[in-house]
Amino acid sequence: MKYIDEFRDGEVAKGLAEAIRREANPARSYHFMEFCGGHTHAISRYGVSDLLPANVKMIHGPGCPVCVLPIGRVDQAIRLALEQGVTLCTYGDCLRVPASDSLSLLKAKARGGDIRMVYSSADAVTLAQKNPEKQVVFFAIGFETTTPPTAVAIKQAAALGLKNFSVLCCHVLTPSAISSILESPEVRQWGTVPLDGFIGPAHVSTIIGSRPYEFFAEEYRKPVVIAGFEPLDVMQAIKMLIRQVNEGRAEVENEFSRAVDRDGNKKAQQLVAEVFEMRKNFEWRGLNILPYSALRIRSQFAEFDAEKRFPLGYQSVADHKACECGAILRGVKRPQDCKIFGTVCTPENPVGSCMVSSEGACAAHYTYGRYKDVA
């Protein structure tokens, strides 16, 4: 398959692994964070870590959109379905995210909530068109990748004159999360790990381009290499990061040049800017409240804002006491460091959000790496 098989070639992977071993200085260690959950999944699925020298460590970051969704936001969605009687539309991964009172959207559905899984925001608009007697709310989550389709849905609803469609907006921004990892007060509380550089996200970067990462490279002296999701992409990015560290450079480099450029998708950026504006504060699971880290719907489109249409106060809810998702999302701990990993907390019965989505660090390690712990 063109453009996929070429990036999964085993012989090329062996060559890259040897090149990485030659680049890595045995006298020092390297710690690189893959920010994006897609990279976490690829590293686990293809065993990339097993091909690296012992002194090159990969650290999972907070780039899984389902993992960073706080309990309080899931509670809001559940209240919309159970108390306001709306038809709530959501992506499939959100259905099993643990919420308050041992609930999830899936369990709320079992209690009679009209909760539908959709594949796109456009599906929710269509549902609203076909059911004018029902209030339809789209539970919008995700980073910069999924924000433009939500903007399109709101503009489409406005153009159609829909009075029964709104959005519970929980879109978050990548640069804010990286800043939090590097400098927030919680770093002192949780502790941190030495980070020598980042593998920059792929899909997000197709929208925002590589330019926003230049700040991190310059301000924090941390190299960033944007990489695609295939195993050879990731390995090439690791090799590029090692070379930057060895040469004392901290620059933004783009391994994923077949899809990403410096400026990104300007049309998508303009669309997002037209519909959304920055929130002053937004709570992330595991990262606490981050200033200017998320989006809300502009006042021009207020009639499509579920937080304005329905009485939806926000209440912060702490994670399960035994759950280590907060530390795992910061890269401070590994999934296997959590006492309930693989026992109480499994993909079939997730206690923490990192065990829900296939892009979550815990789910990825449970699926592809947990037997290495007992080997």
Coordinates of C-alpha atoms in Angstrom, one line a residue:
M1 CA 0.0 0.0 0.0
K2 CA 1.7 3.1 -1.2
Y3 CA 2.7 5.6 1.6
I4 CA 1.9 3.1 4.3
D5 CA 3.9 -0.1 3.6
E6 CA 7.0 2.0 2.7
F7 CA 7.0 3.3 6.3
R8 CA 6.6 -0.1 7.9
D9 CA 9.5 -1.9 6.1
G10 CA 11.3 -4.2 8.5
E11 CA 14.6 -4.1 6.7
V12 CA 14.6 -0.3 6.7
A13 CA 13.7 -0.4 10.4
K14 CA 16.8 -2.5 11.1
G15 CA 19.0 0.0 9.3
L16 CA 17.4 2.9 11.2
A17 CA 17.9 1.1 14.5
E18 CA 21.6 0.6 13.7
A19 CA 21.9 4.3 12.7
I20 CA 20.3 5.3 16.0
R21 CA 22.7 3.2 17.9
R22 CA 25.6 4.8 16.1
E23 CA 24.2 8.3 16.8
A24 CA 23.5 7.8 20.5
N25 CA 26.4 8.6 22.8
P26 CA 26.9 5.7 25.2
A27 CA 28.2 8.2 27.8
R28 CA 24.8 9.9 28.2
S29 CA 21.1 9.2 28.3
Y30 CA 18.3 10.6 26.2
H31 CA 14.7 11.2 27.2
F32 CA 12.2 12.1 24.5
M33 CA 8.5 12.7 25.0
E34 CA 6.1 11.7 22.3
F35 CA 3.3 14.2 22.9
C36 CA 0.7 12.6 20.7
G37 CA -1.3 9.5 21.6
G38 CA -1.0 8.4 18.0
H39 CA 2.7 8.1 18.4
T40 CA 2.3 6.3 21.7
H41 CA 0.1 3.8 20.0
A42 CA 2.6 3.3 17.1
I43 CA 5.6 3.0 19.5
S44 CA 3.8 0.3 21.5
R45 CA 2.2 -1.5 18.5
Y46 CA 5.4 -1.8 16.5
G47 CA 7.8 -2.3 19.4
V48 CA 9.9 0.7 18.5
S49 CA 11.2 1.0 22.1
D50 CA 12.7 -2.5 21.7
L51 CA 14.8 -1.3 18.8
L52 CA 16.3 1.6 20.7
P53 CA 19.6 1.5 22.8
A54 CA 19.1 1.3 26.5
N55 CA 20.1 4.9 27.0
V56 CA 17.3 6.2 24.7
K57 CA 14.0 6.4 26.6
M58 CA 10.6 7.3 25.2
I59 CA 8.2 9.1 27.6
H60 CA 4.4 9.2 27.0
G61 CA 2.9 12.6 26.9
P62 CA -0.7 14.1 27.3
G63 CA -1.6 14.0 23.6
C64 CA -4.6 11.7 23.8
P65 CA -7.7 13.9 23.7
V66 CA -9.9 11.4 25.6
C67 CA -7.2 11.0 28.3
V68 CA -7.1 14.7 29.2
L69 CA -10.9 15.2 29.3
P70 CA -11.7 16.0 32.9
I71 CA -14.4 14.2 34.8
G72 CA -16.4 17.4 35.3
R73 CA -16.8 17.8 31.5
V74 CA -18.1 14.2 31.1
D75 CA -20.5 14.9 34.0
Q76 CA -21.9 17.9 32.1
A77 CA -22.5 15.7 29.0
I78 CA -24.3 13.1 31.2
R79 CA -26.4 15.7 32.9
L80 CA -27.5 17.0 29.4
A81 CA -28.7 13.5 28.5
L82 CA -30.3 12.4 31.8
E83 CA -31.6 15.7 33.2
Q84 CA -32.2 17.9 30.1
G85 CA -33.5 15.2 27.9
V86 CA -31.3 16.1 24.9
T87 CA -29.9 13.7 22.3
L88 CA -26.2 13.7 23.0
C89 CA -23.9 12.9 20.2
T90 CA -20.3 11.8 20.9
Y91 CA -17.3 10.1 19.4
G92 CA -17.0 6.4 20.4
D93 CA -14.0 6.7 22.6
C94 CA -15.8 9.1 24.9
L95 CA -18.5 6.6 25.8
R96 CA -16.4 4.7 28.3
V97 CA -14.5 7.5 30.0
P98 CA -15.2 7.2 33.7
A99 CA -17.3 10.0 35.3
S100 CA -18.8 10.7 38.7
D101 CA -21.0 8.3 40.6
S102 CA -19.5 5.3 38.8
L103 CA -21.1 6.5 35.6
S104 CA -19.9 6.9 32.0
L105 CA -21.8 8.0 28.9
L106 CA -22.3 4.3 28.1
K107 CA -23.8 3.6 31.5
A108 CA -25.9 6.8 31.3
K109 CA -27.2 5.4 28.0
A110 CA -28.2 2.2 29.8
R111 CA -30.1 4.4 32.3
G112 CA -32.2 5.7 29.5
G113 CA -30.2 8.7 28.2
D114 CA -30.5 9.3 24.5
I115 CA -26.7 9.1 23.7
R116 CA -25.6 8.4 20.2
M117 CA -22.2 7.5 18.9
V118 CA -21.3 9.5 15.7
Y119 CA -18.4 9.4 13.4
S120 CA -18.3 13.2 12.7
S121 CA -19.8 16.5 13.8
A122 CA -21.7 16.5 10.5
D123 CA -23.6 13.4 11.6
A124 CA -24.9 15.3 14.6
V125 CA -26.1 18.2 12.4
T126 CA -27.9 15.6 10.2
L127 CA -29.5 14.1 13.3
A128 CA -30.8 17.5 14.3
Q129 CA -32.2 18.1 10.8
K130 CA -34.1 14.8 10.9
N131 CA -35.4 15.3 14.5
P132 CA -36.6 18.9 14.8
E133 CA -38.6 18.0 17.9
K134 CA -35.4 17.0 19.8
Q135 CA -32.5 19.1 21.1
V136 CA -29.3 17.7 19.7
V137 CA -26.0 18.4 21.4
F138 CA -22.6 17.5 20.0
F139 CA -20.0 16.7 22.7
A140 CA -16.9 18.3 21.0
I141 CA -13.6 17.2 22.2
G142 CA -10.0 17.0 20.9
F143 CA -7.0 19.1 19.9
E144 CA -6.6 21.3 16.9
T145 CA -7.3 18.4 14.6
T146 CA -10.9 18.0 15.4
T147 CA -11.7 21.7 16.0
P148 CA -12.2 22.7 12.3
P149 CA -14.9 20.1 11.7
T150 CA -16.8 21.4 14.7
A151 CA -16.5 24.9 13.4
V152 CA -18.0 23.7 10.1
A153 CA -20.9 22.0 11.9
I154 CA -21.7 25.2 13.7
K155 CA -21.6 27.3 10.6
Q156 CA -23.7 24.7 8.8
A157 CA -26.3 24.7 11.5
A158 CA -26.4 28.5 11.3
A159 CA -26.8 28.4 7.5
L160 CA -29.7 25.8 7.9
G161 CA -31.3 27.9 10.6
L162 CA -31.4 25.0 13.0
K163 CA -32.8 25.9 16.4
N164 CA -32.3 22.4 18.0
F165 CA -28.5 22.0 17.6
S166 CA -25.8 23.1 19.9
V167 CA -22.2 22.1 20.9
L168 CA -20.7 21.4 24.3
C169 CA -17.2 22.7 23.4
C170 CA -14.2 21.0 25.1
H171 CA -11.6 21.6 22.4
V172 CA -8.1 22.1 23.8
L173 CA -4.8 23.4 22.5
T174 CA -1.5 21.6 22.1
P175 CA 1.1 24.4 22.9
S176 CA -0.5 25.1 26.2
A177 CA -0.1 21.4 27.3
I178 CA 3.6 21.4 26.4
S179 CA 4.1 24.7 28.3
S180 CA 2.4 23.1 31.3
I181 CA 4.7 20.1 31.2
L182 CA 7.7 22.3 31.2
E183 CA 6.9 25.1 33.7
S184 CA 3.6 24.7 35.6
P185 CA 3.6 24.8 39.4
E186 CA 2.4 21.2 39.4
V187 CA 5.7 20.1 38.0
R188 CA 7.1 20.8 41.5
Q189 CA 4.2 19.0 43.1
W190 CA 4.3 15.9 41.0
G191 CA 8.0 15.9 40.2
T192 CA 9.2 15.7 36.7
V193 CA 11.5 13.8 34.4
P194 CA 14.4 15.1 32.4
L195 CA 13.3 15.9 28.9
D196 CA 15.7 16.3 26.1
G197 CA 13.2 16.9 23.3
F198 CA 9.7 16.3 21.9
I199 CA 8.3 14.3 19.0
G200 CA 5.8 16.8 17.7
P201 CA 2.3 15.7 16.9
A202 CA 1.4 14.8 13.3
H203 CA -2.3 15.5 12.7
V204 CA -2.3 18.6 14.9
S205 CA 0.6 19.9 13.0
T206 CA -1.2 19.6 9.6
I207 CA -3.5 22.2 11.0
I208 CA -1.3 24.6 13.0
G209 CA 2.0 24.0 11.1
S210 CA 5.4 23.8 12.7
R211 CA 5.7 27.5 13.5
P212 CA 4.0 27.3 17.0
Y213 CA 6.7 24.9 18.3
E214 CA 9.5 27.3 17.5
F215 CA 8.8 29.1 20.8
F216 CA 9.6 25.9 22.8
A217 CA 12.8 25.2 21.0
E218 CA 14.0 28.8 21.6
E219 CA 12.6 29.5 25.0
Y220 CA 13.2 26.1 26.7
R221 CA 16.1 24.9 24.6
K222 CA 14.1 21.7 23.7
P223 CA 14.4 20.3 20.2
V224 CA 11.2 19.3 18.5
V225 CA 10.9 17.0 15.5
I226 CA 7.4 16.6 14.0
A227 CA 6.8 13.1 12.9
G228 CA 4.2 11.0 11.1
F229 CA 2.5 8.0 12.7
E230 CA 4.2 5.1 11.0
P231 CA 7.1 3.3 12.8
L232 CA 9.8 4.5 10.4
D233 CA 8.6 8.1 10.9
V234 CA 9.0 7.8 14.6
M235 CA 12.4 6.1 14.4
Q236 CA 13.7 8.8 11.9
A237 CA 12.4 11.5 14.3
I238 CA 14.3 9.9 17.2
K239 CA 17.5 9.8 15.2
M240 CA 17.0 13.5 14.3
L241 CA 16.4 14.4 18.0
I242 CA 19.6 12.5 19.1
R243 CA 21.6 14.3 16.5
Q244 CA 20.3 17.7 17.7
V245 CA 21.1 16.9 21.3
N246 CA 24.6 15.7 20.4
E247 CA 25.2 18.9 18.4
G248 CA 23.8 21.2 21.1
R249 CA 21.0 22.4 18.9
A250 CA 17.4 23.1 19.9
E251 CA 15.4 23.6 16.7
V252 CA 12.1 22.6 15.1
E253 CA 12.6 20.0 12.4
N254 CA 9.9 18.4 10.3
E255 CA 10.2 14.7 9.5
F256 CA 6.5 14.7 8.3
S257 CA 7.1 17.1 5.4
R258 CA 4.8 15.0 3.2
A259 CA 1.8 16.5 5.2
V260 CA 3.1 19.4 7.3
D261 CA 4.6 22.7 6.5
R262 CA 5.6 25.7 8.6
D263 CA 2.3 27.6 8.3
G264 CA -0.2 24.8 8.4
N265 CA -3.7 24.9 7.0
K266 CA -4.6 28.6 6.9
K267 CA -8.1 28.0 5.7
A268 CA -8.8 25.8 8.7
Q269 CA -7.1 28.2 11.0
Q270 CA -9.3 31.1 9.7
L271 CA -12.4 29.0 10.1
V272 CA -11.6 28.2 13.7
A273 CA -10.8 31.8 14.5
E274 CA -14.1 32.8 13.0
V275 CA -16.1 30.5 15.3
F276 CA -14.0 30.1 18.4
E277 CA -12.1 32.2 20.9
M278 CA -9.8 31.4 23.8
R279 CA -11.1 30.5 27.2
K280 CA -9.3 32.2 30.1
N281 CA -9.1 28.9 32.0
F282 CA -9.9 25.2 31.3
E283 CA -9.3 22.2 33.5
W284 CA -7.4 19.3 32.0
R285 CA -7.3 15.8 33.5
G286 CA -3.9 15.4 35.1
L287 CA -2.7 18.9 34.2
N288 CA -5.0 20.9 36.4
I289 CA -6.4 24.3 35.3
L290 CA -4.4 25.8 32.4
P291 CA -4.8 29.4 31.3
Y292 CA -5.7 30.0 27.7
S293 CA -5.5 26.4 26.9
A294 CA -8.9 25.7 25.3
L295 CA -11.6 27.2 23.1
R296 CA -15.1 28.4 23.5
I297 CA -17.7 29.5 21.0
R298 CA -17.8 33.1 20.1
S299 CA -20.8 35.3 21.0
Q300 CA -21.8 35.6 17.4
F301 CA -22.6 31.8 17.5
A302 CA -23.9 31.8 21.1
E303 CA -27.2 30.2 20.1
F304 CA -25.2 27.0 19.3
D305 CA -23.4 27.0 22.6
A306 CA -24.8 24.3 24.9
E307 CA -23.3 25.9 27.9
K308 CA -25.4 29.0 27.3
R309 CA -28.5 27.1 26.1
F310 CA -28.7 24.8 29.1
P311 CA -28.1 25.3 32.8
L312 CA -24.7 23.7 32.9
G313 CA -22.5 24.7 35.9
Y314 CA -19.0 23.2 35.9
Q315 CA -17.7 21.3 38.9
S316 CA -14.2 19.9 39.2
V317 CA -14.0 16.3 40.2
A318 CA -10.9 14.5 41.5
D319 CA -9.7 11.3 39.9
H320 CA -10.0 7.9 41.6
K321 CA -7.6 7.9 44.5
A322 CA -5.7 4.8 43.2
C323 CA -5.5 6.1 39.7
E324 CA -2.1 7.4 38.5
C325 CA -3.4 9.0 35.2
G326 CA -2.3 12.5 36.3
A327 CA 1.3 11.4 36.8
I328 CA 1.3 9.2 33.6
L329 CA 0.0 12.1 31.5
R330 CA 2.9 14.2 32.7
G331 CA 5.4 11.4 31.9
V332 CA 6.3 11.2 35.6
K333 CA 5.2 7.6 35.9
R334 CA 4.7 4.7 33.5
P335 CA 1.5 2.8 33.2
Q336 CA 3.0 -0.3 34.9
D337 CA 3.8 1.9 37.9
C338 CA 0.1 2.3 38.7
K339 CA -1.0 -0.2 41.4
I340 CA -4.3 -0.9 39.6
F341 CA -2.9 -1.3 36.1
G342 CA -4.0 -4.5 34.5
T343 CA -5.8 -5.7 37.6
V344 CA -8.7 -3.5 38.6
C345 CA -8.1 -1.1 35.7
T346 CA -8.3 -2.8 32.2
P347 CA -9.7 -1.7 28.8
E348 CA -12.9 -3.6 29.6
N349 CA -13.2 -1.9 33.0
P350 CA -11.3 1.4 32.8
V351 CA -10.8 3.3 36.1
G352 CA -8.7 6.0 34.6
S353 CA -9.0 7.8 31.3
C354 CA -5.6 6.5 30.0
M355 CA -7.0 3.0 29.8
V356 CA -10.0 4.0 27.6
S357 CA -8.7 5.1 24.1
S358 CA -6.3 3.0 22.1
E359 CA -4.1 6.2 22.0
G360 CA -4.0 6.2 25.9
A361 CA -0.6 5.2 27.4
C362 CA -2.2 2.6 29.7
A363 CA -4.3 1.0 26.9
A364 CA -1.4 0.9 24.5
H365 CA 0.9 -0.7 27.1
Y366 CA -1.9 -3.1 28.2
T367 CA -2.5 -4.2 24.6
Y368 CA 1.1 -4.5 23.4
G369 CA 3.6 -4.4 26.2
R370 CA 2.2 -5.7 29.5
Y371 CA 3.7 -9.2 29.2
K372 CA 7.2 -7.7 28.9
D373 CA 6.8 -6.7 32.6
V374 CA 6.6 -10.3 33.6
A375 CA 9.2 -11.6 31.2

